[in-house]
PDB file of C-alpha atoms in Angstrom:
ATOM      1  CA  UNK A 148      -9.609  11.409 -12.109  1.00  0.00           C
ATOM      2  CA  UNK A 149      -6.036  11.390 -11.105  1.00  0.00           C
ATOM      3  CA  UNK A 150      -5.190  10.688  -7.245  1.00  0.00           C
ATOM      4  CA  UNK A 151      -2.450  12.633  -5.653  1.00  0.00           C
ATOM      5  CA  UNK A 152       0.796  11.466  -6.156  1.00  0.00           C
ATOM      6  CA  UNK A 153       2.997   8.948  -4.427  1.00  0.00           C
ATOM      7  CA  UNK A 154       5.608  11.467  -3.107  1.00  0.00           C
ATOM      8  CA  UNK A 155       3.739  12.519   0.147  1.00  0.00           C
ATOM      9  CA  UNK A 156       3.515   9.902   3.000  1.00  0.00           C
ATOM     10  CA  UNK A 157       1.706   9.633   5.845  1.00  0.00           C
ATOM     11  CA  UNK A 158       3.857   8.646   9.080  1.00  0.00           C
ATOM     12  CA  UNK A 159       2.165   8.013  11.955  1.00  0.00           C
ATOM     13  CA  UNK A 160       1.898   4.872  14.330  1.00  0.00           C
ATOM     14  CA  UNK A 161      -0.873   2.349  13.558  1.00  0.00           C
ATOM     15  CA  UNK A 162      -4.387   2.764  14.821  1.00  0.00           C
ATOM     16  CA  UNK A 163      -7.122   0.420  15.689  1.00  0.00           C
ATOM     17  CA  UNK A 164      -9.944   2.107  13.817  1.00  0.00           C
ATOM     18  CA  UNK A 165     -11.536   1.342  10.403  1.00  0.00           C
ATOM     19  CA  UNK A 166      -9.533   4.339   8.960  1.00  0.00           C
ATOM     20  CA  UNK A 167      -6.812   7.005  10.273  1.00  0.00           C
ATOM     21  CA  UNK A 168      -8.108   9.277  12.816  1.00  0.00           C
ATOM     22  CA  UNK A 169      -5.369  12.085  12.574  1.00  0.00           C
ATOM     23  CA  UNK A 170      -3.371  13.865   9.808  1.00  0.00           C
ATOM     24  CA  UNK A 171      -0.541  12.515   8.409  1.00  0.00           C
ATOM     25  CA  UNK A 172       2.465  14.486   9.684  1.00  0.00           C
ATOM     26  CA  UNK A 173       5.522  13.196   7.901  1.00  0.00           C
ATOM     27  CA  UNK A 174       6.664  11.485   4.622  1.00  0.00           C
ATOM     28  CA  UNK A 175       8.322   8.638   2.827  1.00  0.00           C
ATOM     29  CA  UNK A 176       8.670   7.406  -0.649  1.00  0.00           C
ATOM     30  CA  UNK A 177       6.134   4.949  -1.983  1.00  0.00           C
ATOM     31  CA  UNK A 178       7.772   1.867  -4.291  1.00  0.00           C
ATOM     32  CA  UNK A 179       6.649   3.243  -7.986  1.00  0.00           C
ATOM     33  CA  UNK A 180       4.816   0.650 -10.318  1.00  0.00           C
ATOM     34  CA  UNK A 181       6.347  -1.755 -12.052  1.00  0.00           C
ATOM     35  CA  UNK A 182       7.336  -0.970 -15.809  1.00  0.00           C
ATOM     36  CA  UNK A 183       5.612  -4.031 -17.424  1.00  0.00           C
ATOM     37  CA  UNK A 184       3.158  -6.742 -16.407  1.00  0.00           C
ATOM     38  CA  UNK A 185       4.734  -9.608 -14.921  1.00  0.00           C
ATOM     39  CA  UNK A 186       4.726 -12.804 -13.245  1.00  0.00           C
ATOM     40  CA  UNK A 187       4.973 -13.385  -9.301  1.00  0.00           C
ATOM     41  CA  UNK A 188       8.013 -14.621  -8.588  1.00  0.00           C
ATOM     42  CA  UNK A 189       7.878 -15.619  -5.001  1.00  0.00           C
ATOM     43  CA  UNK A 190       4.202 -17.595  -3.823  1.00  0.00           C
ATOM     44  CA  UNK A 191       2.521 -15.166  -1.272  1.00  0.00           C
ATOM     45  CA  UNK A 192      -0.810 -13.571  -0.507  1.00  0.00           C
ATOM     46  CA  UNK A 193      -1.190 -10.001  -0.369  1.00  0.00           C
ATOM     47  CA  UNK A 194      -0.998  -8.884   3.348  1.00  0.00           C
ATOM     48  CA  UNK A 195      -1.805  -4.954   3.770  1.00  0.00           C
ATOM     49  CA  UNK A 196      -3.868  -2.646   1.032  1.00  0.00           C
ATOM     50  CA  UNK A 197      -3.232   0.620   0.509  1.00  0.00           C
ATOM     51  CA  UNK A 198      -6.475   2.632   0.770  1.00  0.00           C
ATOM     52  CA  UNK A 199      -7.554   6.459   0.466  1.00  0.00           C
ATOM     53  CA  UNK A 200      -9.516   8.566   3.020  1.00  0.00           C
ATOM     54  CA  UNK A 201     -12.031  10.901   1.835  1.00  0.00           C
ATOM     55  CA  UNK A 202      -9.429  13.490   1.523  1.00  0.00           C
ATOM     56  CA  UNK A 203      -7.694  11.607  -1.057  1.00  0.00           C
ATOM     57  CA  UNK A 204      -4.972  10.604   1.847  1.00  0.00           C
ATOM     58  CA  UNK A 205      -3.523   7.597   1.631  1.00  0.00           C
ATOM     59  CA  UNK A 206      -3.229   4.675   4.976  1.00  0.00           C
ATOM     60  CA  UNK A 207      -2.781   0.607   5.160  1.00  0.00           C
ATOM     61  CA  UNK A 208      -4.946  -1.444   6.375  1.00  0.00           C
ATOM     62  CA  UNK A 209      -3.972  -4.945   7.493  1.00  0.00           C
ATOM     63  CA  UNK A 210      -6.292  -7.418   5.730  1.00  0.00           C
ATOM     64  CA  UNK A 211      -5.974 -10.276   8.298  1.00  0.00           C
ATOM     65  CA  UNK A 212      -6.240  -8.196  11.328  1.00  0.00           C
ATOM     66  CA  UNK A 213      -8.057  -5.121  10.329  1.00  0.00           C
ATOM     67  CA  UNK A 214      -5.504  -3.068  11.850  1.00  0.00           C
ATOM     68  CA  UNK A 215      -4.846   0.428   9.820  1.00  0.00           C
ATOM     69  CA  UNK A 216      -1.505   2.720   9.612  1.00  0.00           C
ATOM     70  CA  UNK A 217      -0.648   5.852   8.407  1.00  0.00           C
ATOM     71  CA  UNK A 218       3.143   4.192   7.747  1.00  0.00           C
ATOM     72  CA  UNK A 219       4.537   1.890   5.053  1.00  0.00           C
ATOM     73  CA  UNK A 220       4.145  -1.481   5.746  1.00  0.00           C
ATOM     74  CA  UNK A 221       7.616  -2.979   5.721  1.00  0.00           C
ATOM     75  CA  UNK A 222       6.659  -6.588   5.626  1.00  0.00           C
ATOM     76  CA  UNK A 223       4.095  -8.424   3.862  1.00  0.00           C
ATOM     77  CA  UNK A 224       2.912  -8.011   0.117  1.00  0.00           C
ATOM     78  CA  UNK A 225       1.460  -4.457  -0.048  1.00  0.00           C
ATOM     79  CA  UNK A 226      -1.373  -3.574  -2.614  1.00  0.00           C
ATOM     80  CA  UNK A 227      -0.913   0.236  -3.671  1.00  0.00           C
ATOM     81  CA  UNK A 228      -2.373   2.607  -5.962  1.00  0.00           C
ATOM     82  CA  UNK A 229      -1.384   3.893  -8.619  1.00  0.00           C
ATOM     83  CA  UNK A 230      -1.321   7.945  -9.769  1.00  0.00           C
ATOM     84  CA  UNK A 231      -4.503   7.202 -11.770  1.00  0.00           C
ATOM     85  CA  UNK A 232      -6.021   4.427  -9.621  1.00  0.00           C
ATOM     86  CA  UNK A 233      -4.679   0.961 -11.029  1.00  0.00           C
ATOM     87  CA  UNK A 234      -3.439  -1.528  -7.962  1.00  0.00           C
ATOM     88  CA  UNK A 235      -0.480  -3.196  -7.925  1.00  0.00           C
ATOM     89  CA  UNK A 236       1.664  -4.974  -5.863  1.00  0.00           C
ATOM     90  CA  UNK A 237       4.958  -4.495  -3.515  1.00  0.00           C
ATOM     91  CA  UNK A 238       7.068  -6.861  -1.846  1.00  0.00           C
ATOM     92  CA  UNK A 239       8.750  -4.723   0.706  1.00  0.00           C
ATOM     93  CA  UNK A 240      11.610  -7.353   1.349  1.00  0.00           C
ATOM     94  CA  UNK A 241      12.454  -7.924  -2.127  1.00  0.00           C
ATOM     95  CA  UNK A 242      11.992  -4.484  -2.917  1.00  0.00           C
ATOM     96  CA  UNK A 243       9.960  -5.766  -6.241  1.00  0.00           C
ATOM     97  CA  UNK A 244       6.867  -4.519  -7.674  1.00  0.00           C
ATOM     98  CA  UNK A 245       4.125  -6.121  -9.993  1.00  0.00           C
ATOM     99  CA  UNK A 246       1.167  -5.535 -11.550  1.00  0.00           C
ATOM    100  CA  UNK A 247      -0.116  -9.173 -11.012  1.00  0.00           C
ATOM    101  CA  UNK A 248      -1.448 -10.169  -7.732  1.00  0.00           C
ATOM    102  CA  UNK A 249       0.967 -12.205  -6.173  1.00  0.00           C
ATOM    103  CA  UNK A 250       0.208 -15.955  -6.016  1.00  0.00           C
ATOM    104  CA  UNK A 251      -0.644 -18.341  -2.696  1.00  0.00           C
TER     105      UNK A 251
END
């Protein structure tokens, strides 16, 4: 099964729950997958994941802290979802993408 697509966003200041309390109430673009498979090319551990509520909405939750957002991280490698459910990942400062995790 297909998950919504990326064009939507949530934008909403982080929470300190497990998950999003409210509805998101604004949007911004999601970084699309990378074309092919590829190597890291900066050493890095991935610092947010990109997860789905039961509604199919998509938030970030800080692996380190446990903290959770309705906004795109902007720091940080970002694990994200594709359309049908493959992760990859996003270096917001780079503004790269890859399908490899990225490497300690």
């Amino acid at each position: 099964a297909a998950f919504p697509g990326p064009s939507a966003m949530p934008g909403q200041a982080a929470v300190a729950a497990s998950s999003p309390q409210e509805a998101p109430s604004s949007s911004s673009a999601l970084p699309g997958p990378p074309a092919q498979a590829g190597a890291a090319k900066k050493a890095s551990v991935v610092r947010w994941e990109e997860l789905l509520t039961g509604d199919k909405e998509r938030y970030y939750h800080e692996i380190a802290t446990g903290k959770t957002s309705w906004e795109l991280p902007s720091e940080g490698w970002v694990s994200l979802l594709d359309d049908d459910g493959s992760k990859y990942y996003w270096d917001p400062v780079a503004g790269t993408t890859q399908w490899d995790p990225p490497k300690p």
